[in-house]
XYZ file of C-alpha atoms in Angstrom:
661
model
C 92.720 133.387 193.231
C 94.032 135.183 190.150
C 96.737 137.019 192.082
C 97.851 133.802 193.737
C 97.852 132.044 190.354
C 99.952 134.768 188.766
C 102.483 134.556 191.583
C 102.553 130.805 191.139
C 102.936 131.150 187.341
C 105.794 133.597 187.798
C 107.526 131.125 190.098
C 106.644 127.929 188.186
C 105.797 128.834 184.547
C 106.583 125.322 183.196
C 105.265 123.165 186.045
C 102.001 125.146 185.887
C 101.549 123.805 182.330
C 102.807 120.233 182.732
C 102.782 119.086 186.352
C 105.894 116.912 186.249
C 108.659 117.370 188.797
C 111.354 117.837 186.147
C 109.624 121.056 185.123
C 109.827 122.609 188.598
C 111.982 125.712 188.686
C 114.265 124.100 191.255
C 115.268 121.358 188.784
C 114.554 123.073 185.455
C 117.682 123.046 183.283
C 118.573 123.212 179.585
C 117.626 119.581 179.022
C 114.277 120.059 180.731
C 113.640 123.184 178.635
C 114.396 121.242 175.450
C 112.007 118.463 176.524
C 109.307 120.972 177.493
C 109.241 122.666 174.100
C 109.687 119.347 172.266
C 106.319 118.266 173.691
C 104.812 121.364 172.077
C 106.372 120.591 168.701
C 105.092 117.012 168.886
C 101.580 118.183 169.778
C 101.376 120.755 166.971
C 102.862 118.341 164.421
C 100.307 115.649 165.278
C 97.534 118.262 165.291
C 98.282 119.344 161.729
C 98.649 115.747 160.542
C 95.333 114.766 162.074
C 93.444 117.815 160.793
C 94.728 117.445 157.227
C 94.585 113.667 157.106
C 91.381 112.949 158.989
C 89.241 116.035 159.472
C 89.644 116.841 155.793
C 90.596 120.531 155.966
C 93.441 121.794 153.820
C 94.893 123.720 156.726
C 96.854 126.586 155.217
C 98.087 128.235 158.399
C 97.581 131.960 158.139
C 96.213 133.013 161.539
C 96.300 130.942 164.721
C 94.908 131.667 168.159
C 96.521 129.819 171.069
C 94.317 130.477 174.088
C 96.016 129.838 177.403
C 99.401 130.042 175.771
C 101.441 129.884 178.973
C 105.176 130.343 178.394
C 104.848 129.559 174.677
C 105.119 125.772 174.509
C 102.754 125.625 171.514
C 103.211 129.190 170.273
C 106.672 128.576 168.829
C 105.762 125.537 166.686
C 102.576 127.282 165.536
C 104.662 130.334 164.556
C 106.868 128.147 162.352
C 103.797 127.107 160.351
C 101.536 130.174 160.360
C 101.680 133.726 159.080
C 100.622 135.148 162.451
C 100.000 133.603 165.864
C 98.113 135.285 168.674
C 98.781 134.064 172.202
C 96.353 134.861 175.014
C 96.833 134.197 178.703
C 95.299 135.523 181.899
C 98.677 135.617 183.615
C 101.051 138.529 182.899
C 103.898 136.357 184.143
C 103.098 133.694 181.554
C 102.908 136.269 178.771
C 106.277 137.676 179.809
C 107.819 134.189 179.747
C 106.326 133.573 176.273
C 107.698 136.904 175.080
C 111.157 135.977 176.330
C 111.163 132.594 174.595
C 109.878 134.075 171.317
C 112.677 136.646 171.380
C 115.286 133.996 172.115
C 113.997 131.899 169.209
C 114.039 134.878 166.846
C 110.312 134.509 166.166
C 108.654 137.755 165.088
C 105.172 136.680 164.000
C 103.768 136.143 167.523
C 101.389 138.626 169.096
C 100.825 138.319 172.866
C 97.715 139.863 174.441
C 96.063 139.723 177.819
C 92.547 138.504 178.485
C 90.954 141.948 178.646
C 92.484 143.053 175.327
C 91.429 139.809 173.717
C 87.800 140.200 174.767
C 87.692 143.682 173.233
C 89.121 142.430 169.943
C 86.558 140.451 167.915
C 88.922 138.947 165.325
C 88.440 135.428 164.052
C 91.170 132.917 163.186
C 91.876 130.032 160.831
C 92.858 127.807 163.744
C 91.857 128.155 167.389
C 93.636 125.868 169.833
C 93.016 125.500 173.561
C 94.848 122.653 175.312
C 95.162 121.644 178.980
C 93.122 124.605 180.187
C 89.442 123.763 180.508
C 90.024 121.395 183.457
C 91.163 124.419 185.454
C 87.837 126.206 184.920
C 84.560 125.354 186.582
C 81.941 124.040 184.222
C 79.831 127.182 183.851
C 82.848 129.399 183.202
C 84.478 126.765 180.973
C 81.420 126.293 178.754
C 81.042 130.044 178.316
C 84.682 130.244 177.258
C 84.273 127.248 174.945
C 81.368 128.945 173.171
C 83.265 132.211 172.793
C 86.335 130.436 171.386
C 84.193 128.433 168.966
C 82.864 131.717 167.585
C 86.462 132.895 167.076
C 86.980 130.208 164.400
C 86.572 131.569 160.870
C 84.271 129.940 158.355
C 86.221 127.008 156.983
C 88.612 127.260 159.921
C 89.399 124.614 162.495
C 88.894 124.536 166.267
C 90.943 122.170 168.423
C 89.851 121.959 172.071
C 90.882 119.625 174.879
C 88.115 118.959 177.387
C 88.146 116.359 180.228
C 84.921 114.408 180.677
C 85.737 111.987 183.515
C 87.940 111.949 186.604
C 89.409 108.682 187.941
C 90.339 110.218 191.267
C 88.950 108.605 194.405
C 85.970 110.162 196.152
C 88.193 111.271 199.005
C 90.685 112.963 196.659
C 87.883 114.545 194.625
C 86.195 115.828 197.757
C 89.408 117.297 199.123
C 90.090 119.025 195.808
C 86.582 120.454 195.792
C 87.047 121.837 199.296
C 90.528 123.268 198.580
C 89.285 125.021 195.432
C 86.498 126.752 197.323
C 87.972 127.377 200.783
C 91.380 129.111 200.592
C 92.058 128.413 204.264
C 91.809 124.656 203.647
C 94.109 124.959 200.636
C 96.637 126.845 202.790
C 96.572 124.133 205.448
C 96.990 121.320 202.895
C 99.874 123.169 201.219
C 101.597 123.596 204.578
C 101.145 119.899 205.324
C 102.660 119.071 201.948
C 105.517 121.560 202.601
C 104.467 123.754 199.702
C 104.062 127.560 199.727
C 100.836 128.158 201.588
C 99.421 130.461 198.844
C 100.018 127.984 195.996
C 96.686 127.650 194.158
C 95.148 124.285 193.481
C 95.353 123.188 189.855
C 91.781 122.015 189.469
C 90.575 119.005 187.519
C 87.062 119.900 186.412
C 85.114 117.791 183.912
C 82.435 118.497 181.297
C 79.424 116.734 179.846
C 80.219 115.846 176.237
C 76.613 116.368 175.186
C 76.868 120.012 176.276
C 80.116 120.396 174.340
C 78.667 118.897 171.155
C 75.521 121.020 171.460
C 77.623 124.201 171.563
C 79.548 123.070 168.490
C 76.317 122.479 166.594
C 74.861 125.850 167.649
C 77.990 127.730 166.581
C 78.127 126.218 163.114
C 80.425 123.192 163.400
C 79.670 119.899 161.681
C 80.896 116.342 162.248
C 83.532 116.911 164.963
C 86.281 114.343 165.351
C 87.109 113.241 168.901
C 90.461 111.840 169.999
C 90.634 110.366 173.487
C 93.458 111.626 175.673
C 94.412 110.934 179.303
C 96.313 113.361 181.491
C 96.945 112.275 185.053
C 93.707 111.002 186.497
C 91.571 112.866 183.966
C 90.104 111.231 180.861
C 89.396 113.713 178.121
C 88.831 114.261 174.438
C 90.558 116.497 171.931
C 87.821 117.903 169.719
C 88.772 118.720 166.105
C 86.016 120.475 164.169
C 85.604 122.610 161.049
C 83.322 125.606 161.188
C 81.411 125.232 157.969
C 79.226 128.289 157.789
C 77.867 131.110 159.851
C 74.163 130.969 160.642
C 72.250 133.500 158.588
C 74.781 133.777 155.744
C 73.633 132.386 152.425
C 75.839 130.007 150.468
C 75.885 132.517 147.623
C 77.751 134.932 149.875
C 80.123 132.416 151.442
C 83.788 133.350 151.125
C 85.406 131.691 148.130
C 87.304 128.589 149.062
C 85.822 128.221 152.546
C 83.857 125.102 151.694
C 85.887 122.281 153.103
C 86.531 119.315 150.842
C 85.090 115.930 151.836
C 87.159 113.971 154.315
C 90.421 113.293 152.615
C 91.573 110.336 154.678
C 95.224 109.633 155.221
C 97.694 109.892 152.380
C 97.154 107.177 149.763
C 99.898 104.672 148.969
C 100.711 106.427 145.674
C 101.108 109.844 147.344
C 104.018 111.824 145.882
C 106.164 114.012 148.106
C 107.405 116.728 145.775
C 110.578 117.232 147.810
C 111.514 113.567 147.408
C 110.662 113.769 143.731
C 113.036 116.711 143.242
C 115.792 115.026 145.221
C 115.635 111.837 143.138
C 115.462 113.344 139.646
C 118.160 115.311 137.825
C 117.493 118.533 135.944
C 118.178 116.800 132.655
C 115.641 114.095 133.468
C 113.002 116.700 134.369
C 113.717 118.656 131.180
C 113.278 115.459 129.195
C 109.946 114.896 130.933
C 108.699 118.294 129.745
C 109.915 117.596 126.225
C 108.196 114.206 126.139
C 104.942 115.837 127.143
C 104.936 118.537 124.457
C 106.329 116.278 121.722
C 103.604 113.685 122.337
C 100.639 116.046 121.960
C 98.084 114.810 119.451
C 96.678 118.289 118.981
C 97.896 121.742 119.925
C 94.579 123.569 119.633
C 94.015 123.743 123.395
C 97.434 125.295 123.976
C 97.430 127.896 121.240
C 93.864 129.069 121.879
C 94.556 130.025 125.502
C 93.182 131.897 127.368
C 90.025 131.089 125.418
C 90.474 127.334 125.197
C 87.926 126.505 127.923
C 85.193 128.819 129.078
C 85.567 127.715 132.722
C 89.276 128.667 132.750
C 89.037 131.962 130.872
C 87.857 134.288 133.705
C 90.632 133.238 136.071
C 93.312 133.434 133.369
C 92.237 136.908 132.247
C 91.816 138.343 135.744
C 95.134 136.911 136.914
C 96.869 138.062 133.751
C 95.480 141.566 134.044
C 96.568 141.835 137.671
C 100.032 140.588 136.769
C 100.443 143.038 133.890
C 99.401 145.960 136.067
C 102.074 145.120 138.599
C 104.791 144.792 135.956
C 104.384 148.407 134.733
C 105.065 147.413 131.146
C 105.780 149.815 128.339
C 105.982 149.174 124.571
C 109.527 148.496 123.466
C 110.566 146.854 126.722
C 112.497 143.600 126.534
C 110.458 140.999 128.407
C 111.427 137.406 129.189
C 108.630 134.919 129.718
C 110.041 132.135 131.898
C 108.540 128.715 131.188
C 106.495 130.167 128.350
C 105.318 126.807 127.040
C 103.455 127.332 123.793
C 103.714 131.112 123.960
C 100.105 132.290 124.171
C 100.899 134.913 126.807
C 104.005 136.106 124.955
C 101.877 136.555 121.838
C 99.688 139.036 123.750
C 102.697 140.971 125.011
C 104.202 141.083 121.532
C 100.966 142.667 120.351
C 101.432 145.263 123.111
C 104.777 146.150 121.553
C 107.141 144.310 123.911
C 110.288 142.632 122.638
C 109.532 139.126 123.826
C 112.055 136.438 124.688
C 110.165 133.159 124.893
C 112.035 130.736 127.175
C 111.256 127.079 127.795
C 113.096 123.802 128.456
C 111.094 122.057 125.731
C 112.087 122.608 122.068
C 108.728 121.143 121.047
C 106.883 123.745 123.122
C 108.876 126.496 121.432
C 108.060 124.996 118.030
C 104.355 125.246 118.893
C 104.914 128.860 119.972
C 106.468 129.633 116.593
C 103.463 128.082 114.884
C 101.156 130.223 117.036
C 102.855 133.404 115.810
C 102.576 132.177 112.228
C 98.893 131.292 112.515
C 98.088 134.497 114.423
C 100.461 137.116 112.998
C 100.978 140.353 114.886
C 98.957 143.373 113.744
C 100.908 146.508 112.927
C 104.610 147.138 113.390
C 105.576 145.052 116.396
C 108.944 143.574 117.471
C 109.450 139.960 116.436
C 109.904 137.495 119.329
C 113.044 135.556 120.169
C 112.785 131.846 121.031
C 115.275 130.534 123.557
C 115.794 127.008 124.895
C 116.540 126.779 128.621
C 118.848 124.081 130.001
C 117.332 124.395 133.468
C 120.391 126.144 134.865
C 121.637 129.154 132.902
C 119.607 131.623 130.847
C 121.622 132.396 127.713
C 121.334 136.180 127.959
C 123.740 138.946 128.901
C 123.762 140.593 132.329
C 121.236 143.414 132.661
C 119.654 142.751 129.265
C 116.010 142.278 130.252
C 113.568 144.927 131.531
C 110.920 142.559 132.853
C 110.462 138.858 133.633
C 107.063 137.226 133.725
C 106.238 133.835 135.272
C 102.656 132.749 134.772
C 102.090 129.389 136.506
C 105.632 128.360 135.635
C 107.990 129.121 138.523
C 106.482 126.344 140.678
C 107.621 123.842 138.034
C 111.279 124.754 138.630
C 113.036 122.164 140.808
C 115.863 124.629 141.551
C 114.176 127.926 142.437
C 117.269 129.408 144.062
C 119.343 128.991 140.896
C 116.529 130.447 138.790
C 116.219 133.499 141.063
C 119.971 134.015 140.783
C 119.637 134.072 136.993
C 116.702 136.485 137.204
C 118.786 138.863 139.308
C 121.655 138.630 136.826
C 119.781 139.340 133.594
C 117.399 142.025 134.872
C 118.241 145.702 134.356
C 118.470 147.982 137.411
C 114.981 148.500 138.828
C 113.751 145.677 136.632
C 110.740 143.707 137.841
C 110.069 139.984 137.934
C 106.362 139.207 138.223
C 104.924 135.875 139.316
C 101.389 134.429 139.228
C 101.724 131.152 141.084
C 99.809 128.761 143.350
C 100.105 128.700 147.129
C 102.094 126.984 149.870
C 100.212 123.657 149.747
C 99.994 123.300 145.994
C 101.745 119.922 145.837
C 99.077 118.332 148.054
C 96.091 119.128 145.830
C 94.506 116.273 143.860
C 95.289 117.992 140.560
C 98.966 118.369 141.443
C 99.211 114.774 142.610
C 97.635 113.669 139.324
C 100.038 115.773 137.244
C 103.117 114.502 139.091
C 101.943 110.899 138.998
C 100.839 110.958 135.344
C 103.347 113.243 133.629
C 106.265 113.368 136.048
C 106.133 117.173 136.164
C 107.195 119.115 139.269
C 104.274 120.722 141.113
C 106.156 122.525 143.852
C 104.806 124.545 146.765
C 105.389 128.292 146.764
C 107.097 129.348 149.992
C 107.069 133.124 149.692
C 109.302 133.646 152.745
C 111.989 131.380 151.314
C 111.717 133.060 147.903
C 112.133 136.521 149.436
C 115.066 135.388 151.544
C 116.764 134.015 148.428
C 115.857 136.981 146.185
C 117.542 139.453 148.508
C 120.837 137.652 147.991
C 120.625 138.248 144.245
C 119.995 141.969 144.057
C 116.268 142.282 144.733
C 115.353 144.975 147.242
C 111.562 144.958 147.324
C 108.773 142.393 147.379
C 105.118 143.235 146.716
C 102.186 140.826 146.779
C 98.918 141.468 144.970
C 95.777 141.166 147.076
C 93.041 140.337 144.585
C 90.267 137.825 143.989
C 89.162 135.966 140.906
C 85.660 134.834 141.946
C 83.369 137.882 142.061
C 81.523 138.615 145.300
C 77.900 138.944 144.207
C 75.634 140.822 146.595
C 72.248 142.499 146.593
C 71.870 146.228 146.050
C 71.375 146.780 149.759
C 74.474 144.764 150.626
C 76.460 146.588 147.941
C 75.628 149.886 149.593
C 76.488 148.353 152.946
C 79.863 147.263 151.569
C 80.642 150.783 150.319
C 79.706 152.107 153.769
C 82.198 149.648 155.348
C 79.381 147.759 157.021
C 79.041 144.056 157.791
C 79.114 143.178 154.079
C 82.559 144.774 153.841
C 83.852 142.248 156.347
C 82.368 139.342 154.373
C 83.930 140.686 151.160
C 87.306 140.947 152.869
C 86.942 137.378 154.144
C 85.978 136.214 150.649
C 89.141 137.737 149.219
C 91.323 136.446 152.066
C 90.018 132.942 151.528
C 90.902 133.054 147.833
C 94.385 134.353 148.567
C 95.243 131.350 150.730
C 95.950 129.247 147.663
C 97.559 131.788 145.310
C 100.690 133.924 145.421
C 100.957 136.764 142.915
C 104.064 138.762 143.705
C 106.628 141.126 142.238
C 110.358 141.265 142.915
C 112.021 144.602 142.223
C 115.726 144.727 141.537
C 117.949 147.395 143.061
C 118.849 150.477 141.054
C 116.944 153.254 139.332
C 114.720 153.166 136.272
C 113.744 156.408 134.565
C 110.185 156.473 133.334
C 109.847 157.472 129.699
C 107.157 158.450 127.239
C 106.245 154.887 126.344
C 103.902 155.048 129.349
C 101.285 157.770 129.885
C 101.979 158.289 133.569
C 104.311 161.207 134.196
C 103.673 162.955 130.854
C 103.110 166.706 131.091
C 104.140 169.693 128.972
C 104.096 173.446 128.812
C 103.709 175.132 125.396
C 104.023 178.792 124.462
C 103.266 180.034 120.918
C 102.610 183.464 119.338
C 99.658 184.386 117.148
C 100.186 183.615 113.468
C 98.792 184.792 110.166
C 98.285 182.758 107.041
C 97.203 183.264 103.461
C 94.592 181.052 101.888
C 96.013 178.095 99.993
C 99.577 178.618 101.252
C 101.550 176.722 103.917
C 102.500 178.779 106.940
C 104.891 178.413 109.898
C 104.405 178.575 113.675
C 107.106 178.736 116.333
C 106.508 177.217 119.774
C 108.567 176.760 122.936
C 107.956 173.306 124.436
C 109.010 172.269 127.946
C 108.918 168.796 129.485
C 107.170 169.650 132.766
C 106.534 166.031 133.797
C 108.702 163.409 135.491
C 109.174 161.122 132.464
C 111.838 161.349 129.807
C 110.542 162.099 126.300
C 111.810 159.805 123.596
C 112.883 161.227 120.226
C 110.053 161.875 117.772
C 111.417 159.175 115.447
C 110.605 156.410 117.979
C 107.594 154.430 116.684
C 106.271 153.924 120.207
C 106.511 156.767 122.711
C 108.276 159.274 120.449
C 107.032 162.766 121.382
C 106.041 165.307 118.721
C 104.240 168.604 118.662
C 100.646 168.035 117.543
C 97.937 170.361 116.238
C 94.152 170.111 116.329
C 92.031 172.464 114.207
C 88.676 173.922 115.228
C 86.241 176.171 113.379
C 85.604 179.674 114.693
C 82.501 178.421 116.533
C 84.555 175.760 118.337
C 83.504 172.771 116.266
C 86.245 170.222 115.589
C 87.531 170.485 112.030
C 90.570 168.162 112.077
C 91.715 166.056 115.040
C 95.077 165.238 113.404
C 95.661 168.503 111.539
C 99.470 168.295 111.748
C 102.466 167.017 113.679
C 105.959 168.437 113.930
C 108.970 166.551 115.263
C 110.989 167.855 118.193
C 114.671 168.504 117.533
C 115.738 165.992 120.196
C 114.671 163.879 123.148
C 113.890 165.885 126.273
C 114.631 165.097 129.883
C 112.304 166.422 132.621
C 112.512 170.253 132.919
C 114.260 170.596 129.568
C 112.747 172.723 126.802
C 113.245 173.285 123.076
C 111.968 175.507 120.290
C 110.010 173.952 117.451
C 109.263 175.564 114.095
C 106.403 173.734 112.437
C 105.334 173.997 108.787
C 101.545 173.631 108.699
C 99.275 172.674 105.770
C 97.369 175.393 103.849
C 93.813 176.380 104.767
C 90.888 178.040 103.063
C 90.011 181.646 103.841
C 88.281 182.057 107.199
C 88.682 182.122 111.005
C 90.027 179.107 112.905
C 91.201 178.044 116.334
C 94.489 176.172 116.474
C 95.033 173.956 119.522
C 98.660 172.994 120.212
C 99.466 169.815 122.151
C 102.175 167.195 122.589
C 101.576 163.616 121.549
C 103.496 160.407 122.316
C 103.266 157.975 119.397
C 100.770 155.176 120.037
C 100.493 156.257 123.690
C 98.399 159.404 124.204
C 97.828 163.079 123.500
C 98.947 164.989 126.561
C 95.582 166.763 126.811
C 94.005 163.339 127.403
C 96.206 163.091 130.497
C 95.097 166.438 131.936
C 97.710 168.824 130.500
C 96.172 172.124 129.289
C 96.606 172.634 125.531
C 96.930 176.322 124.540
C 94.749 177.705 121.710
C 95.508 180.540 119.345
C 93.191 182.357 116.955
C 94.118 181.926 113.307
C 92.887 184.310 110.625
C 93.428 183.060 107.071
C 93.200 185.973 104.632
């Protein structure tokens, strides 16, 4: 009856889902459409509340499967909460109706696939939902589908399934339905008697044994399902909510990080803090004062100034996250870097040691005082720029437009109650092609026990990070590119055999990808790039290349001698003047004995007459130190101060034979 059902679905896409007369096409109007989709919003809203509050899963909606999606009643509210929603339906007419409604709503994160395509695709999902569908399938077919959908739930993911278990229809009605569903001629006659189209298929009302349902859940790796009783028409059913804890045959050591579901959380406690209400009730000045009270009341500062080595359990995550953040920022010595919400300055101290001109910004004067003490107790080694300490009023950063090369936010941006204003300031003070880098928590950060404790105890803002909202805002303030880092802090330990399998993109590769994906649910490391152009220079090794031409020279023992060389910048980076302490480019010389043995790694350096842009060249006359009588090999190279010799980066360094008479 699939053809008949598709014709019926094309004619009655809404009544086929909810069999109420107001959803018939003959009476379906704008008000009925609003009511139809409102039922979907109510269902999805209650689903999320029940799963989070009762089942105990922190449901961060990344991928959702809506099986039997119909015209999109549940797809649209799922799409407002998830990163990607996949809708499956056997009816092309239903899929076309869902596609139309998604387009009208401006929703772009919905993927619609037919049954055959879905079967060929073995993806799994964070949430699998199937509602008001199983009663239309006979038990054998329905149970097979139920098992297959249960296996589509990822480890740590949630399955929500509606299954009827009892019909309250009379024996006569039940018998007539049974006959109509199996004998099309009887169904045609009944439809004609009821003045309905003779080919209209019967919407069946099949039921299932709950013991069979629960057995399948147990066999497919679900524990402790929660059942909610629901009645639809003359069918009594249950909505099963269950978390898939682990996959049979996978050891706990190789479980994806973060997939272990916390114990049942229960409903929100009386002292639960809604961060949005907290922000709405408190002024910026009050929140600034809260931060100041915290730092000024510290009995000891040792924990803060010894980061990231204050606690051994925190150090790996801090170092891995910091390293990933620094890579994305493309730092170079001499850059002006603002650390937003720097606190006691431990991270800024590291960047100062790298040669960055640090501006340490915080709303708390006491925190900045601790940062000053940190620099005094751990002075910088070598010639490094001194930091600047700047108090933030929560609104305006006291810096000129375009005065900062980089901005770094390490677990600080989510404390800002006014992220839009802060992003506007970031866009103002960054140079063209400047980068703002963020290492922050995820979209449900405010709900975690630690965040609730911090807000309740210290009054600090522990906001959620909504990356879509941040990107939408950032584009208004001059940012043209957003990049997120896909990384993982917990290492994925495997056996040698599984390691080889991972490298061969085998089954272990999939588990590693799932491990990383699970970790990324609760973190957001991202980089905002401002519009404009930024020329790379010799403070960074990437893009450094040179071409050197020099003639043979002669020298007398014990006397200085001169060599003339033509030097061309053949790379893509600008060379800074030789006088620059970091990144200044000079002509360098290494000395080898006649047999090729190294005699002097730093034999001599000669400054270039000026800075060189890419493709520019200059002539250098170098005065070299005297040598003893003998045969030598002189290797000529370029060197960027405190960065690298160009030969280390793959540039050929010419050699000339030197005879000292």
